[in-house]
mmCIF file with all atom_site columns, C-alpha atoms in Angstrom:
data_model
loop_
_atom_site.group_PDB
_atom_site.id
_atom_site.type_symbol
_atom_site.label_atom_id
_atom_site.label_alt_id
_atom_site.label_comp_id
_atom_site.label_asym_id
_atom_site.label_entity_id
_atom_site.label_seq_id
_atom_site.pdbx_PDB_ins_code
_atom_site.Cartn_x
_atom_site.Cartn_y
_atom_site.Cartn_z
_atom_site.occupancy
_atom_site.B_iso_or_equiv
_atom_site.pdbx_formal_charge
_atom_site.auth_seq_id
_atom_site.auth_comp_id
_atom_site.auth_asym_id
_atom_site.auth_atom_id
_atom_site.pdbx_PDB_model_num
ATOM 1   C CA . MET M 1 1   ? 3.722   -18.957 2.815   1.00 0.00 ? 72  MET M CA 1
ATOM 2   C CA . SER M 1 2   ? 0.699   -17.290 4.422   1.00 0.00 ? 73  SER M CA 1
ATOM 3   C CA . ARG M 1 3   ? -1.392  -18.747 7.236   1.00 0.00 ? 74  ARG M CA 1
ATOM 4   C CA . THR M 1 4   ? -4.246  -19.345 4.801   1.00 0.00 ? 75  THR M CA 1
ATOM 5   C CA . GLU M 1 5   ? -2.009  -21.241 2.392   1.00 0.00 ? 76  GLU M CA 1
ATOM 6   C CA . ARG M 1 6   ? -0.636  -23.402 5.215   1.00 0.00 ? 77  ARG M CA 1
ATOM 7   C CA . ARG M 1 7   ? -4.175  -24.084 6.418   1.00 0.00 ? 78  ARG M CA 1
ATOM 8   C CA . LEU M 1 8   ? -5.251  -25.085 2.887   1.00 0.00 ? 79  LEU M CA 1
ATOM 9   C CA . LYS M 1 9   ? -2.327  -27.513 2.638   1.00 0.00 ? 80  LYS M CA 1
ATOM 10  C CA . ARG M 1 10  ? -3.203  -29.042 6.024   1.00 0.00 ? 81  ARG M CA 1
ATOM 11  C CA . LYS M 1 11  ? -6.855  -29.393 5.028   1.00 0.00 ? 82  LYS M CA 1
ATOM 12  C CA . LYS M 1 12  ? -5.928  -31.063 1.771   1.00 0.00 ? 83  LYS M CA 1
ATOM 13  C CA . ALA M 1 13  ? -3.679  -33.511 3.614   1.00 0.00 ? 84  ALA M CA 1
ATOM 14  C CA . LYS M 1 14  ? -6.555  -34.447 5.937   1.00 0.00 ? 85  LYS M CA 1
ATOM 15  C CA . GLY M 1 15  ? -8.601  -35.888 3.112   1.00 0.00 ? 86  GLY M CA 1
ATOM 16  C CA . PRO M 1 16  ? -11.920 -35.231 1.388   1.00 0.00 ? 87  PRO M CA 1
ATOM 17  C CA . HIS M 1 17  ? -14.064 -32.215 2.094   1.00 0.00 ? 88  HIS M CA 1
ATOM 18  C CA . ARG M 1 18  ? -16.906 -32.462 4.599   1.00 0.00 ? 89  ARG M CA 1
ATOM 19  C CA . PHE M 1 19  ? -19.293 -31.029 2.044   1.00 0.00 ? 90  PHE M CA 1
ATOM 20  C CA . GLY M 1 20  ? -19.102 -29.754 -1.500  1.00 0.00 ? 91  GLY M CA 1
ATOM 21  C CA . PRO M 1 21  ? -19.176 -31.239 -4.955  1.00 0.00 ? 92  PRO M CA 1
ATOM 22  C CA . ALA M 1 22  ? -18.821 -34.873 -3.945  1.00 0.00 ? 93  ALA M CA 1
ATOM 23  C CA . SER M 1 23  ? -21.823 -34.620 -1.652  1.00 0.00 ? 94  SER M CA 1
ATOM 24  C CA . ARG M 1 24  ? -23.665 -32.725 -4.369  1.00 0.00 ? 95  ARG M CA 1
ATOM 25  C CA . GLY M 1 25  ? -23.306 -35.660 -6.737  1.00 0.00 ? 96  GLY M CA 1
ATOM 26  C CA . SER M 1 26  ? -20.854 -34.212 -9.213  1.00 0.00 ? 97  SER M CA 1
ATOM 27  C CA . THR M 1 27  ? -17.556 -35.930 -9.808  1.00 0.00 ? 98  THR M CA 1
ATOM 28  C CA . ARG M 1 28  ? -16.661 -33.333 -12.455 1.00 0.00 ? 99  ARG M CA 1
ATOM 29  C CA . LEU M 1 29  ? -17.007 -30.510 -9.957  1.00 0.00 ? 100 LEU M CA 1
ATOM 30  C CA . SER M 1 30  ? -15.110 -32.565 -7.415  1.00 0.00 ? 101 SER M CA 1
ATOM 31  C CA . ARG M 1 31  ? -12.209 -32.981 -9.847  1.00 0.00 ? 102 ARG M CA 1
ATOM 32  C CA . LEU M 1 32  ? -12.278 -29.265 -10.651 1.00 0.00 ? 103 LEU M CA 1
ATOM 33  C CA . LEU M 1 33  ? -12.234 -28.423 -6.945  1.00 0.00 ? 104 LEU M CA 1
ATOM 34  C CA . ASP M 1 34  ? -9.289  -30.764 -6.367  1.00 0.00 ? 105 ASP M CA 1
ATOM 35  C CA . SER M 1 35  ? -7.390  -29.141 -9.247  1.00 0.00 ? 106 SER M CA 1
ATOM 36  C CA . ALA M 1 36  ? -8.216  -25.668 -7.978  1.00 0.00 ? 107 ALA M CA 1
ATOM 37  C CA . ALA M 1 37  ? -7.116  -26.534 -4.437  1.00 0.00 ? 108 ALA M CA 1
ATOM 38  C CA . LYS M 1 38  ? -3.852  -27.941 -5.787  1.00 0.00 ? 109 LYS M CA 1
ATOM 39  C CA . ALA M 1 39  ? -3.165  -24.789 -7.813  1.00 0.00 ? 110 ALA M CA 1
ATOM 40  C CA . HIS M 1 40  ? -4.141  -22.660 -4.821  1.00 0.00 ? 111 HIS M CA 1
ATOM 41  C CA . GLY M 1 41  ? -1.901  -24.635 -2.486  1.00 0.00 ? 112 GLY M CA 1
ATOM 42  C CA . ASN M 1 42  ? 0.988   -24.227 -4.925  1.00 0.00 ? 113 ASN M CA 1
ATOM 43  C CA . GLY M 1 43  ? 0.454   -20.462 -4.940  1.00 0.00 ? 114 GLY M CA 1
ATOM 44  C CA . ASN M 1 44  ? -0.931  -20.295 -8.476  1.00 0.00 ? 115 ASN M CA 1
ATOM 45  C CA . LEU M 1 45  ? -3.782  -17.934 -7.604  1.00 0.00 ? 116 LEU M CA 1
ATOM 46  C CA . ILE M 1 46  ? -4.711  -17.081 -11.198 1.00 0.00 ? 117 ILE M CA 1
ATOM 47  C CA . GLU M 1 47  ? -5.205  -20.742 -12.143 1.00 0.00 ? 118 GLU M CA 1
ATOM 48  C CA . ALA M 1 48  ? -7.069  -21.418 -8.893  1.00 0.00 ? 119 ALA M CA 1
ATOM 49  C CA . GLN M 1 49  ? -9.382  -18.453 -9.508  1.00 0.00 ? 120 GLN M CA 1
ATOM 50  C CA . LYS M 1 50  ? -10.083 -19.653 -13.041 1.00 0.00 ? 121 LYS M CA 1
ATOM 51  C CA . LEU M 1 51  ? -11.022 -23.112 -11.758 1.00 0.00 ? 122 LEU M CA 1
ATOM 52  C CA . TYR M 1 52  ? -13.143 -21.801 -8.872  1.00 0.00 ? 123 TYR M CA 1
ATOM 53  C CA . ARG M 1 53  ? -15.047 -19.644 -11.384 1.00 0.00 ? 124 ARG M CA 1
ATOM 54  C CA . ARG M 1 54  ? -15.621 -22.691 -13.628 1.00 0.00 ? 125 ARG M CA 1
ATOM 55  C CA . ILE M 1 55  ? -17.161 -24.478 -10.654 1.00 0.00 ? 126 ILE M CA 1
ATOM 56  C CA . LEU M 1 56  ? -19.368 -21.463 -9.961  1.00 0.00 ? 127 LEU M CA 1
ATOM 57  C CA . LYS M 1 57  ? -20.545 -21.428 -13.593 1.00 0.00 ? 128 LYS M CA 1
ATOM 58  C CA . SER M 1 58  ? -21.938 -24.913 -13.023 1.00 0.00 ? 129 SER M CA 1
ATOM 59  C CA . ASP M 1 59  ? -23.109 -24.320 -9.456  1.00 0.00 ? 130 ASP M CA 1
ATOM 60  C CA . SER M 1 60  ? -23.382 -20.654 -8.493  1.00 0.00 ? 131 SER M CA 1
ATOM 61  C CA . GLU M 1 61  ? -24.114 -21.626 -4.886  1.00 0.00 ? 132 GLU M CA 1
ATOM 62  C CA . HIS M 1 62  ? -21.102 -23.857 -4.295  1.00 0.00 ? 133 HIS M CA 1
ATOM 63  C CA . PRO M 1 63  ? -19.946 -22.712 -0.832  1.00 0.00 ? 134 PRO M CA 1
ATOM 64  C CA . ILE M 1 64  ? -16.405 -24.059 -1.065  1.00 0.00 ? 135 ILE M CA 1
ATOM 65  C CA . ALA M 1 65  ? -15.720 -22.443 -4.439  1.00 0.00 ? 136 ALA M CA 1
ATOM 66  C CA . LEU M 1 66  ? -17.194 -19.127 -3.251  1.00 0.00 ? 137 LEU M CA 1
ATOM 67  C CA . HIS M 1 67  ? -15.171 -19.242 -0.051  1.00 0.00 ? 138 HIS M CA 1
ATOM 68  C CA . LEU M 1 68  ? -11.876 -20.180 -1.672  1.00 0.00 ? 139 LEU M CA 1
ATOM 69  C CA . LEU M 1 69  ? -12.336 -17.678 -4.506  1.00 0.00 ? 140 LEU M CA 1
ATOM 70  C CA . GLY M 1 70  ? -12.766 -15.127 -1.734  1.00 0.00 ? 141 GLY M CA 1
ATOM 71  C CA . VAL M 1 71  ? -9.565  -16.353 -0.098  1.00 0.00 ? 142 VAL M CA 1
ATOM 72  C CA . THR M 1 72  ? -7.695  -15.853 -3.374  1.00 0.00 ? 143 THR M CA 1
ATOM 73  C CA . ALA M 1 73  ? -9.106  -12.322 -3.564  1.00 0.00 ? 144 ALA M CA 1
ATOM 74  C CA . LEU M 1 74  ? -7.833  -11.634 -0.048  1.00 0.00 ? 145 LEU M CA 1
ATOM 75  C CA . GLN M 1 75  ? -4.429  -13.086 -0.933  1.00 0.00 ? 146 GLN M CA 1
ATOM 76  C CA . SER M 1 76  ? -4.376  -10.850 -4.011  1.00 0.00 ? 147 SER M CA 1
ATOM 77  C CA . GLY M 1 77  ? -4.982  -7.750  -1.892  1.00 0.00 ? 148 GLY M CA 1
ATOM 78  C CA . ASP M 1 78  ? -8.707  -7.289  -2.539  1.00 0.00 ? 149 ASP M CA 1
ATOM 79  C CA . PRO M 1 79  ? -10.437 -7.608  0.853   1.00 0.00 ? 150 PRO M CA 1
ATOM 80  C CA . GLU M 1 80  ? -13.706 -6.054  -0.387  1.00 0.00 ? 151 GLU M CA 1
ATOM 81  C CA . THR M 1 81  ? -14.191 -8.810  -2.975  1.00 0.00 ? 152 THR M CA 1
ATOM 82  C CA . ALA M 1 82  ? -13.115 -11.380 -0.402  1.00 0.00 ? 153 ALA M CA 1
ATOM 83  C CA . ILE M 1 83  ? -15.788 -10.136 2.019   1.00 0.00 ? 154 ILE M CA 1
ATOM 84  C CA . GLU M 1 84  ? -18.452 -10.309 -0.692  1.00 0.00 ? 155 GLU M CA 1
ATOM 85  C CA . LEU M 1 85  ? -17.562 -13.847 -1.806  1.00 0.00 ? 156 LEU M CA 1
ATOM 86  C CA . VAL M 1 86  ? -17.008 -15.347 1.637   1.00 0.00 ? 157 VAL M CA 1
ATOM 87  C CA . SER M 1 87  ? -20.252 -13.749 2.853   1.00 0.00 ? 158 SER M CA 1
ATOM 88  C CA . LYS M 1 88  ? -22.107 -15.440 -0.021  1.00 0.00 ? 159 LYS M CA 1
ATOM 89  C CA . ALA M 1 89  ? -20.585 -18.774 0.991   1.00 0.00 ? 160 ALA M CA 1
ATOM 90  C CA . LEU M 1 90  ? -21.776 -18.203 4.553   1.00 0.00 ? 161 LEU M CA 1
ATOM 91  C CA . ASP M 1 91  ? -25.282 -17.308 3.355   1.00 0.00 ? 162 ASP M CA 1
ATOM 92  C CA . ILE M 1 92  ? -25.398 -20.788 1.826   1.00 0.00 ? 163 ILE M CA 1
ATOM 93  C CA . LYS M 1 93  ? -23.531 -22.651 4.571   1.00 0.00 ? 164 LYS M CA 1
ATOM 94  C CA . PRO M 1 94  ? -23.712 -20.614 7.818   1.00 0.00 ? 165 PRO M CA 1
ATOM 95  C CA . ASP M 1 95  ? -21.898 -23.281 9.855   1.00 0.00 ? 166 ASP M CA 1
ATOM 96  C CA . TYR M 1 96  ? -18.699 -23.140 7.788   1.00 0.00 ? 167 TYR M CA 1
ATOM 97  C CA . PRO M 1 97  ? -15.979 -22.340 10.363  1.00 0.00 ? 168 PRO M CA 1
ATOM 98  C CA . GLU M 1 98  ? -13.136 -21.826 7.876   1.00 0.00 ? 169 GLU M CA 1
ATOM 99  C CA . ALA M 1 99  ? -15.214 -19.273 5.991   1.00 0.00 ? 170 ALA M CA 1
ATOM 100 C CA . LEU M 1 100 ? -16.128 -17.492 9.232   1.00 0.00 ? 171 LEU M CA 1
ATOM 101 C CA . ASN M 1 101 ? -12.438 -17.288 10.104  1.00 0.00 ? 172 ASN M CA 1
ATOM 102 C CA . ASN M 1 102 ? -11.459 -15.981 6.680   1.00 0.00 ? 173 ASN M CA 1
ATOM 103 C CA . LEU M 1 103 ? -14.279 -13.444 6.740   1.00 0.00 ? 174 LEU M CA 1
ATOM 104 C CA . GLY M 1 104 ? -12.775 -12.107 9.949   1.00 0.00 ? 175 GLY M CA 1
ATOM 105 C CA . LEU M 1 105 ? -9.342  -11.967 8.323   1.00 0.00 ? 176 LEU M CA 1
ATOM 106 C CA . ALA M 1 106 ? -10.813 -10.072 5.351   1.00 0.00 ? 177 ALA M CA 1
ATOM 107 C CA . TYR M 1 107 ? -12.463 -7.524  7.634   1.00 0.00 ? 178 TYR M CA 1
ATOM 108 C CA . HIS M 1 108 ? -9.200  -7.159  9.524   1.00 0.00 ? 179 HIS M CA 1
ATOM 109 C CA . SER M 1 109 ? -7.218  -6.462  6.298   1.00 0.00 ? 180 SER M CA 1
#
């Protein structure tokens, strides 16, 4: 299990997200994000990517979905796409420490 996957599992165990779909008023997006995070945490990157993209169809500026889709790209060996997606998340939410960390990991890959 990679460091990113362990970190995702720890974050999920800590409880609800600090920002994201719930704070944006969408329980549907919140449920999709929970399902995507579960698939991601279980290592099912294809399912997680599909769900993150569904969220982005509804809200193209969803920073968590952009960030985590970027993480899946990095885990799939595509650091260029990861940099693009995580950078977009940071354009929307510049004070997102997990995204800043993963952007550094993507540049390091």
